[in-house]
Each structure stands twice: as C-alpha cells, then as structure tokens.
Amino acid sequence: MTERDFHHIPTFDQLPVKSGAPPESCWGVFGDDDPFGCLNFLTREGVVEAARLVQSGKIFRLDAKIGFATPPLFGRATVRHNVIPLGPLAHDDLLDQFNTQEGSQWDGLAHVGHIRHQAFYNGVRVSEIREGHNTRLGIHHWAAKFVGRGALIDALAFRRAQGRDVNPLESGCYSLQELQEALHAQHTELKPGTILLIRTGWMEAYEACDAEKKRAMAPMENIRAIGVEASREMAAWLWNNRIAAIATDSPAVEPLPIDFRDEGALHYRALPLLGLPLGELFVLAPLAEDCARDRRYEFMVVSTPLHVEGGIASPPNAVAIK
Ligand code: UVW
C-alpha cells in the first residue's frame, strides 16, 4: 500500500465494507487475511519521511526496563533474570516465566476479542489462536513493520498548563477535545501513518510510589489509571486520521478499571474492530521534556517487536529518534 491508496480507504462512517462484518469494524478493508490492521498506514514513503524528521540525533528509549513493575500489573508473572555460565569465561541470559505483557508492550491483535461478536480482528476465532498457533494474527507479522512518523501529545503538560490538577493513579479521562486542543497548542498535526504517543503521567506517578503502594495497586481489581476517552468519536478520529498505532504511558490506554461487559471499551473498538495496536506503559517523560524544549513533537519511531511466531503481544523494543 502507498499513501495514494489511502484515498480509497473508507471513512469511519462508511464502515463496515464487508457484509456480515460488525458495525464500526474495518474487517476486509485491507484484505481478509490481513495481519496488520492500522499498521497498513505505515508505508515505505512514510519511513523515508520519518527519517527526514531526524535532526538532532537524540534517541529516546520508549520501553521501560524489563521487570520495572514490581510486582507486574494485572497479576502477571514476575520475570526472573538468571545469568547462566556457559564456560569459564562466558555467560548466557535466562529469562524465566517472561510474560511479554509484564511491562511496556504492544497489544497484538490476538490479545482481546470482541465480547458480542466472539471474534478477533478480521473475524479470527478463538480456536485459531489457541489451537491453530495464531498464524493469522501473530505478532511475528509486525516484526519488520513498525517504523514511521511518531507524534506526541503531552496531555499531562497541557492540563497542568491550564492550572488543572491531575491524579494519573485515579480513574480519569483525557477527552478527545482535550487531546485536540493539546495538539493545537503544540502546533502539532496528525498525518496519515502517525504512531501516536500520548503522555498521561501514569508512569511517573507509579515510579514515585513506594514498594508497598505498588504491591497494593498491582492486582487487576485494584488498579486505577487515567486514560484516553473510549468513545465512538475517539475511534472515528483515530481511524479518519489514519493513525497507525496509539500508545500511552498508562496501563490500558483507556481509563482503568475497564468494564469488559461494556462493548464501548477502547480495547474492543481498537483491537478487534479496527485492528489498531494499543501500546501501554511506554516511557514518555524524557521525550516529552525534549519536545517541550525544542517545540518539536514529531520524530521517527522504530519499534521491532519480538519475532515470536504466533505471539500475542510484545515489548515494543522501541526508540524515538529526533
Ligand atoms: C488490559 O486489558 C486491561 O490491559 P492489557 O492490554 O495490558 O491486557
């Protein structure tokens, strides 16, 4: 696909295009066997354009250290890193019980299926993932795809600049209007094929907690987080702007807790319906501070997910280069 082909892509109001596909889904738009979803908006031309944004040579790591969340959120396993002697003067690493979602992560398209339609992106069934080795939606498809123009919305700074209080560790919401106003204030444009990063302040607030507080907030039922509005309008805005992926420094992109009985959850709107990758627990503060300094909120993003055949998710293994 090239950028010229984007003009033939339906708008959100024209979805779905395939008979039998759920409302507000893009199933079939990129082909019935497509594994990329909105990553199709990342093109070779877009990679070249993104490389032109590199001006200072500064590199920002976007994922936290493996094991940063202690204990990991949502009751996920704690990874154990062992250094294994290979010989008298040689070593290997062993990562025991490594959950690819223990920290910074891209949710792949086999992570969450739609509660009503009982299917994943493009109609993939749960049996294809559990018994069929997840060949159609495995994270391996993304291993050499996730490169393009990144843009940051510093929603935290925007809200603070208005003199409004933010507690990222409480359930709360950055509205679509607020994100649009923040973009305007930053003089930042969305362009087709943008990997959109949104700083909510959650990671910084989490890092400031003591060990006891981190332990208390980690279980699924206790975790609270600010996130972006989970609405039809938000899904339409992301799709109509041809956003390739959205990532935040919060644990679920949308506010927590999520009521997964509610079809309006952004996890449903994004992953199974639009094939839009969700990035969680990204490290965005150092990048945001640099953007505020040079007033440039766009850069190149290079993310190389783990090359795990049939994988569900992956640490982003990502950098922003300015
Ligand atoms: C939730 O589903 C709440 O988060 P994650 O995407 O990390 O599983």
Short mmCIF file of C-alpha atoms and ligand atoms in Angstrom, two decimals:
data_model
loop_
_atom_site.label_atom_id
_atom_site.label_comp_id
_atom_site.label_asym_id
_atom_site.label_seq_id
_atom_site.Cartn_x
_atom_site.Cartn_y
_atom_site.Cartn_z
CA MET A 1 0.00 0.00 0.00
CA THR A 2 1.17 3.56 -0.70
CA GLU A 3 -0.20 6.85 0.58
CA ARG A 4 -2.08 7.32 -2.68
CA ASP A 5 -4.19 4.29 -1.81
CA PHE A 6 -5.35 5.93 1.44
CA HIS A 7 -7.91 7.96 -0.54
CA HIS A 8 -9.74 4.72 -1.32
CA ILE A 9 -9.96 3.73 2.32
CA PRO A 10 -13.48 4.30 3.68
CA THR A 11 -14.17 6.83 6.38
CA PHE A 12 -15.34 5.62 9.77
CA ASP A 13 -18.97 6.38 8.90
CA GLN A 14 -18.66 4.17 5.80
CA LEU A 15 -17.60 1.13 7.85
CA PRO A 16 -18.09 -1.76 7.64
CA VAL A 17 -17.39 -2.54 4.00
CA LYS A 18 -17.73 -6.30 4.22
CA SER A 19 -21.11 -7.94 4.53
CA GLY A 20 -21.54 -9.66 7.88
CA ALA A 21 -18.74 -7.65 9.49
CA PRO A 22 -19.57 -5.89 12.78
CA PRO A 23 -20.57 -2.22 12.76
CA GLU A 24 -17.60 0.14 13.19
CA SER A 25 -15.19 -2.57 12.07
CA CYS A 26 -12.70 -2.33 9.21
CA TRP A 27 -12.73 -6.08 8.53
CA GLY A 28 -11.85 -6.75 4.91
CA VAL A 29 -10.61 -3.20 4.17
CA PHE A 30 -7.00 -4.43 3.96
CA GLY A 31 -7.90 -7.93 2.78
CA ASP A 32 -9.46 -10.90 4.52
CA ASP A 33 -6.13 -12.36 5.64
CA ASP A 34 -4.51 -9.11 6.65
CA PRO A 35 -2.44 -9.32 9.88
CA PHE A 36 -1.51 -5.63 10.14
CA GLY A 37 -4.73 -3.68 10.69
CA CYS A 38 -3.92 0.02 11.01
CA LEU A 39 -0.22 -0.72 10.63
CA ASN A 40 -1.09 -0.74 6.93
CA PHE A 41 -0.95 3.05 7.27
CA LEU A 42 2.82 2.72 7.71
CA THR A 43 4.28 2.88 4.22
CA ARG A 44 7.73 2.88 2.69
CA GLU A 45 7.26 6.55 1.78
CA GLY A 46 6.27 7.18 5.38
CA VAL A 47 9.51 5.61 6.60
CA VAL A 48 11.52 7.91 4.33
CA GLU A 49 9.51 10.95 5.52
CA ALA A 50 10.03 9.89 9.14
CA ALA A 51 13.78 9.64 8.62
CA ARG A 52 13.74 13.29 7.48
CA LEU A 53 12.49 14.24 10.95
CA VAL A 54 15.79 13.15 12.46
CA GLN A 55 17.66 16.39 13.11
CA SER A 56 19.39 16.37 16.49
CA GLY A 57 20.35 12.70 16.60
CA LYS A 58 18.82 12.32 20.08
CA ILE A 59 17.47 8.86 20.85
CA PHE A 60 14.73 8.15 23.42
CA ARG A 61 14.05 4.62 24.61
CA LEU A 62 10.28 4.16 24.78
CA ASP A 63 10.08 0.96 26.78
CA ALA A 64 10.89 0.58 30.45
CA LYS A 65 13.41 -1.93 31.76
CA ILE A 66 12.13 -5.49 31.80
CA GLY A 67 10.84 -6.09 35.33
CA PHE A 68 10.26 -2.39 36.14
CA ALA A 69 6.78 -3.08 37.51
CA THR A 70 7.16 -4.77 40.87
CA PRO A 71 5.04 -6.77 41.05
CA PRO A 72 3.79 -6.74 37.45
CA LEU A 73 0.30 -5.33 36.96
CA PHE A 74 -2.87 -7.40 36.47
CA GLY A 75 -1.34 -10.36 38.36
CA ARG A 76 1.08 -11.18 35.54
CA ALA A 77 4.11 -13.30 36.34
CA THR A 78 7.33 -11.78 37.64
CA VAL A 79 10.20 -12.39 35.27
CA ARG A 80 13.40 -13.80 36.76
CA HIS A 81 16.68 -12.96 35.09
CA ASN A 82 19.41 -15.54 35.59
CA VAL A 83 22.93 -15.26 34.27
CA ILE A 84 23.99 -18.78 33.28
CA PRO A 85 27.66 -19.70 32.98
CA LEU A 86 28.38 -21.12 29.54
CA GLY A 87 32.06 -21.79 30.16
CA PRO A 88 34.84 -20.49 32.42
CA LEU A 89 34.63 -17.01 30.87
CA ALA A 90 31.28 -16.95 29.08
CA HIS A 91 27.65 -16.39 30.00
CA ASP A 92 24.10 -16.55 28.71
CA ASP A 93 20.88 -14.97 29.98
CA LEU A 94 17.83 -16.92 31.03
CA LEU A 95 14.55 -15.06 31.47
CA ASP A 96 12.26 -17.32 33.48
CA GLN A 97 8.47 -17.07 33.05
CA PHE A 98 8.73 -13.96 30.90
CA ASN A 99 5.27 -12.59 30.10
CA THR A 100 5.50 -10.36 27.03
CA GLN A 101 2.99 -8.03 28.72
CA GLU A 102 4.76 -7.73 32.07
CA GLY A 103 5.71 -4.12 31.29
CA SER A 104 5.85 -1.82 28.25
CA GLN A 105 4.01 -3.59 25.47
CA TRP A 106 2.15 -3.57 22.20
CA ASP A 107 -1.13 -5.46 22.48
CA GLY A 108 -1.24 -7.63 19.38
CA LEU A 109 -4.49 -8.33 17.52
CA ALA A 110 -4.96 -11.73 19.16
CA HIS A 111 -4.88 -10.21 22.66
CA VAL A 112 -8.57 -9.29 23.03
CA GLY A 113 -11.57 -10.46 21.02
CA HIS A 114 -14.93 -8.73 20.84
CA ILE A 115 -17.39 -9.77 23.53
CA ARG A 116 -20.51 -9.67 21.32
CA HIS A 117 -19.05 -10.84 18.03
CA GLN A 118 -16.90 -13.51 19.72
CA ALA A 119 -14.12 -12.81 17.25
CA PHE A 120 -10.81 -11.07 16.83
CA TYR A 121 -9.69 -8.70 14.04
CA ASN A 122 -10.92 -9.79 10.61
CA GLY A 123 -13.18 -12.42 12.15
CA VAL A 124 -10.44 -14.68 13.52
CA ARG A 125 -11.91 -17.17 16.01
CA VAL A 126 -10.51 -18.02 19.42
CA SER A 127 -9.80 -21.62 18.28
CA GLU A 128 -7.47 -20.32 15.53
CA ILE A 129 -5.42 -18.61 18.22
CA ARG A 130 -5.48 -21.31 20.88
CA GLU A 131 -5.31 -24.45 18.70
CA GLY A 132 -4.17 -23.06 15.36
CA HIS A 133 -0.90 -21.46 16.51
CA ASN A 134 -2.21 -17.94 15.92
CA THR A 135 -0.84 -17.94 12.39
CA ARG A 136 -3.15 -15.16 11.14
CA LEU A 137 -2.67 -12.57 13.87
CA GLY A 138 0.70 -13.47 15.41
CA ILE A 139 2.99 -10.66 16.50
CA HIS A 140 5.66 -12.07 14.15
CA HIS A 141 3.87 -10.29 11.29
CA TRP A 142 4.80 -6.96 12.87
CA ALA A 143 8.47 -7.73 13.39
CA ALA A 144 9.56 -5.61 10.40
CA LYS A 145 6.65 -3.22 10.00
CA PHE A 146 6.60 -0.84 12.95
CA VAL A 147 8.60 2.14 11.69
CA GLY A 148 7.24 5.57 10.85
CA ARG A 149 6.46 9.09 11.94
CA GLY A 150 5.73 9.45 15.64
CA ALA A 151 3.88 12.35 17.22
CA LEU A 152 3.50 13.08 20.92
CA ILE A 153 0.54 14.69 22.65
CA ASP A 154 1.66 15.87 26.06
CA ALA A 155 -1.79 15.72 27.62
CA LEU A 156 -0.32 15.93 31.12
CA ALA A 157 1.54 19.17 30.40
CA PHE A 158 -1.49 20.62 28.61
CA ARG A 159 -3.74 20.01 31.58
CA ARG A 160 -1.19 21.35 34.06
CA ALA A 161 -0.68 24.46 31.92
CA GLN A 162 -4.37 25.18 32.41
CA GLY A 163 -3.88 25.02 36.17
CA ARG A 164 -5.89 21.81 36.44
CA ASP A 165 -4.94 19.03 38.79
CA VAL A 166 -4.19 15.53 37.50
CA ASN A 167 -4.00 12.34 39.54
CA PRO A 168 -2.95 9.69 36.99
CA LEU A 169 -3.36 6.92 39.58
CA GLU A 170 -7.12 7.53 39.79
CA SER A 171 -9.62 6.52 37.13
CA GLY A 172 -9.89 9.57 34.90
CA CYS A 173 -10.08 10.58 31.33
CA TYR A 174 -8.41 12.82 28.79
CA SER A 175 -11.25 13.74 26.45
CA LEU A 176 -10.96 13.80 22.69
CA GLN A 177 -11.49 17.55 22.77
CA GLU A 178 -8.65 17.95 25.25
CA LEU A 179 -6.30 15.93 23.03
CA GLN A 180 -7.27 18.03 20.02
CA GLU A 181 -6.71 21.25 21.97
CA ALA A 182 -3.34 19.98 23.21
CA LEU A 183 -2.30 19.19 19.63
CA HIS A 184 -3.34 22.68 18.58
CA ALA A 185 -1.41 24.26 21.47
CA GLN A 186 1.68 22.28 20.48
CA HIS A 187 1.26 23.22 16.78
CA THR A 188 1.36 19.50 16.01
CA GLU A 189 -0.51 17.94 13.11
CA LEU A 190 -1.75 14.43 12.69
CA LYS A 191 -0.71 12.95 9.37
CA PRO A 192 -1.63 9.62 7.81
CA GLY A 193 0.56 6.87 9.22
CA THR A 194 1.31 8.57 12.55
CA ILE A 195 2.29 6.42 15.52
CA LEU A 196 0.52 8.48 18.17
CA LEU A 197 2.05 8.69 21.65
CA ILE A 198 0.09 10.30 24.49
CA ARG A 199 1.67 11.22 27.82
CA THR A 200 -0.85 10.80 30.63
CA GLY A 201 1.55 11.00 33.59
CA TRP A 202 0.75 7.49 34.86
CA MET A 203 4.28 6.06 34.64
CA GLU A 204 5.83 8.96 36.51
CA ALA A 205 3.19 8.74 39.24
CA TYR A 206 3.72 4.98 39.52
CA GLU A 207 7.51 5.34 39.76
CA ALA A 208 7.05 7.81 42.62
CA CYS A 209 5.15 5.24 44.72
CA ASP A 210 6.84 3.17 47.41
CA ALA A 211 7.07 -0.63 47.22
CA GLU A 212 4.02 -1.18 49.41
CA LYS A 213 1.82 1.08 47.31
CA LYS A 214 2.99 -0.61 44.11
CA ARG A 215 2.15 -4.02 45.59
CA ALA A 216 -1.30 -2.83 46.65
CA MET A 217 -2.20 -1.38 43.26
CA ALA A 218 -0.96 -4.29 41.10
CA PRO A 219 -3.91 -6.76 41.20
CA MET A 220 -6.48 -6.48 38.39
CA GLU A 221 -9.24 -5.41 40.79
CA ASN A 222 -7.19 -2.64 42.43
CA ILE A 223 -5.53 -0.90 39.56
CA ARG A 224 -6.76 2.59 38.71
CA ALA A 225 -5.48 4.72 35.88
CA ILE A 226 -6.14 7.78 33.84
CA GLY A 227 -6.51 7.11 30.11
CA VAL A 228 -7.96 8.48 26.91
CA GLU A 229 -11.68 8.68 26.25
CA ALA A 230 -13.10 5.38 24.99
CA SER A 231 -15.85 6.55 22.66
CA ARG A 232 -17.14 6.13 19.12
CA GLU A 233 -15.85 9.66 18.40
CA MET A 234 -12.37 8.70 19.56
CA ALA A 235 -12.36 5.59 17.35
CA ALA A 236 -13.60 7.66 14.40
CA TRP A 237 -10.95 10.34 14.95
CA LEU A 238 -8.15 7.78 15.08
CA TRP A 239 -9.40 5.93 12.01
CA ASN A 240 -10.19 9.03 9.93
CA ASN A 241 -6.72 10.43 10.66
CA ARG A 242 -5.20 7.10 9.55
CA ILE A 243 -3.42 6.64 12.88
CA ALA A 244 -1.21 3.55 12.62
CA ALA A 245 -1.00 2.81 16.36
CA ILE A 246 -1.67 4.55 19.66
CA ALA A 247 0.44 4.24 22.79
CA THR A 248 0.36 5.87 26.19
CA ASP A 249 2.33 5.71 29.42
CA SER A 250 -0.74 4.27 31.19
CA PRO A 251 -1.51 0.57 31.67
CA ALA A 252 -4.50 0.24 29.32
CA VAL A 253 -4.54 3.37 27.08
CA GLU A 254 -8.14 3.86 28.25
CA PRO A 255 -9.11 4.55 31.89
CA LEU A 256 -8.95 1.73 34.43
CA PRO A 257 -10.93 -0.07 35.64
CA ILE A 258 -12.44 -1.23 32.35
CA ASP A 259 -15.84 -2.86 32.35
CA PHE A 260 -15.25 -5.62 29.80
CA ARG A 261 -19.01 -6.30 29.68
CA ASP A 262 -19.31 -2.88 28.03
CA GLU A 263 -18.87 -3.01 24.26
CA GLY A 264 -17.74 0.61 24.38
CA ALA A 265 -14.33 -0.31 25.82
CA LEU A 266 -11.49 1.06 23.71
CA HIS A 267 -9.88 -2.38 23.80
CA TYR A 268 -12.87 -3.62 21.72
CA ARG A 269 -13.08 -0.59 19.45
CA ALA A 270 -9.35 -0.69 18.71
CA LEU A 271 -8.10 -4.29 18.66
CA PRO A 272 -10.86 -6.50 17.20
CA LEU A 273 -12.84 -3.85 15.31
CA LEU A 274 -10.18 -1.57 13.81
CA GLY A 275 -7.01 -3.65 14.08
CA LEU A 276 -5.41 -0.69 15.86
CA PRO A 277 -2.39 -1.64 18.02
CA LEU A 278 -2.53 -0.38 21.61
CA GLY A 279 0.75 0.45 23.34
CA GLU A 280 0.84 0.51 27.11
CA LEU A 281 3.25 1.58 29.83
CA PHE A 282 5.52 3.45 27.44
CA VAL A 283 8.23 5.73 28.83
CA LEU A 284 7.34 9.18 27.52
CA ALA A 285 8.53 11.75 30.08
CA PRO A 286 12.10 12.29 28.76
CA LEU A 287 10.81 12.53 25.20
CA ALA A 288 8.09 14.98 26.29
CA GLU A 289 10.62 17.16 28.08
CA ASP A 290 12.77 17.31 24.98
CA CYS A 291 9.74 18.13 22.80
CA ALA A 292 8.86 20.99 25.15
CA ARG A 293 12.43 22.27 24.89
CA ASP A 294 12.69 22.33 21.10
CA ARG A 295 8.92 22.63 20.44
CA ARG A 296 9.07 19.70 18.02
CA TYR A 297 6.58 16.99 18.87
CA GLU A 298 7.29 14.79 15.86
CA PHE A 299 10.10 12.31 15.32
CA MET A 300 10.91 8.93 13.86
CA VAL A 301 9.75 5.84 15.75
CA VAL A 302 11.45 2.49 15.28
CA SER A 303 9.82 -0.43 17.05
CA THR A 304 10.88 -4.01 16.46
CA PRO A 305 8.52 -6.37 18.32
CA LEU A 306 9.83 -9.79 19.32
CA HIS A 307 9.96 -12.18 16.41
CA VAL A 308 7.81 -14.80 18.13
CA GLU A 309 5.81 -16.91 15.70
CA GLY A 310 2.17 -16.70 16.77
CA GLY A 311 2.94 -14.33 19.66
CA ILE A 312 0.12 -12.39 21.31
CA ALA A 313 1.98 -9.24 22.33
CA SER A 314 5.48 -7.87 22.68
CA PRO A 315 7.62 -5.31 24.43
CA PRO A 316 7.84 -2.54 21.85
CA ASN A 317 11.61 -2.55 21.77
CA ALA A 318 11.17 0.98 20.53
CA VAL A 319 13.06 4.23 20.20
CA ALA A 320 12.03 7.70 19.14
CA ILE A 321 14.74 9.50 17.19
CA LYS A 322 14.71 13.27 16.88
C1 UVW B 1 -5.97 -4.74 29.88
O1 UVW B 1 -6.51 -5.50 29.10
C2 UVW B 1 -6.72 -4.10 30.97
O2 UVW B 1 -4.69 -4.40 29.78
P1 UVW B 1 -3.72 -5.22 28.85
O3 UVW B 1 -3.95 -4.70 27.50
O4 UVW B 1 -2.37 -4.98 29.40
O5 UVW B 1 -4.11 -6.66 28.97
#
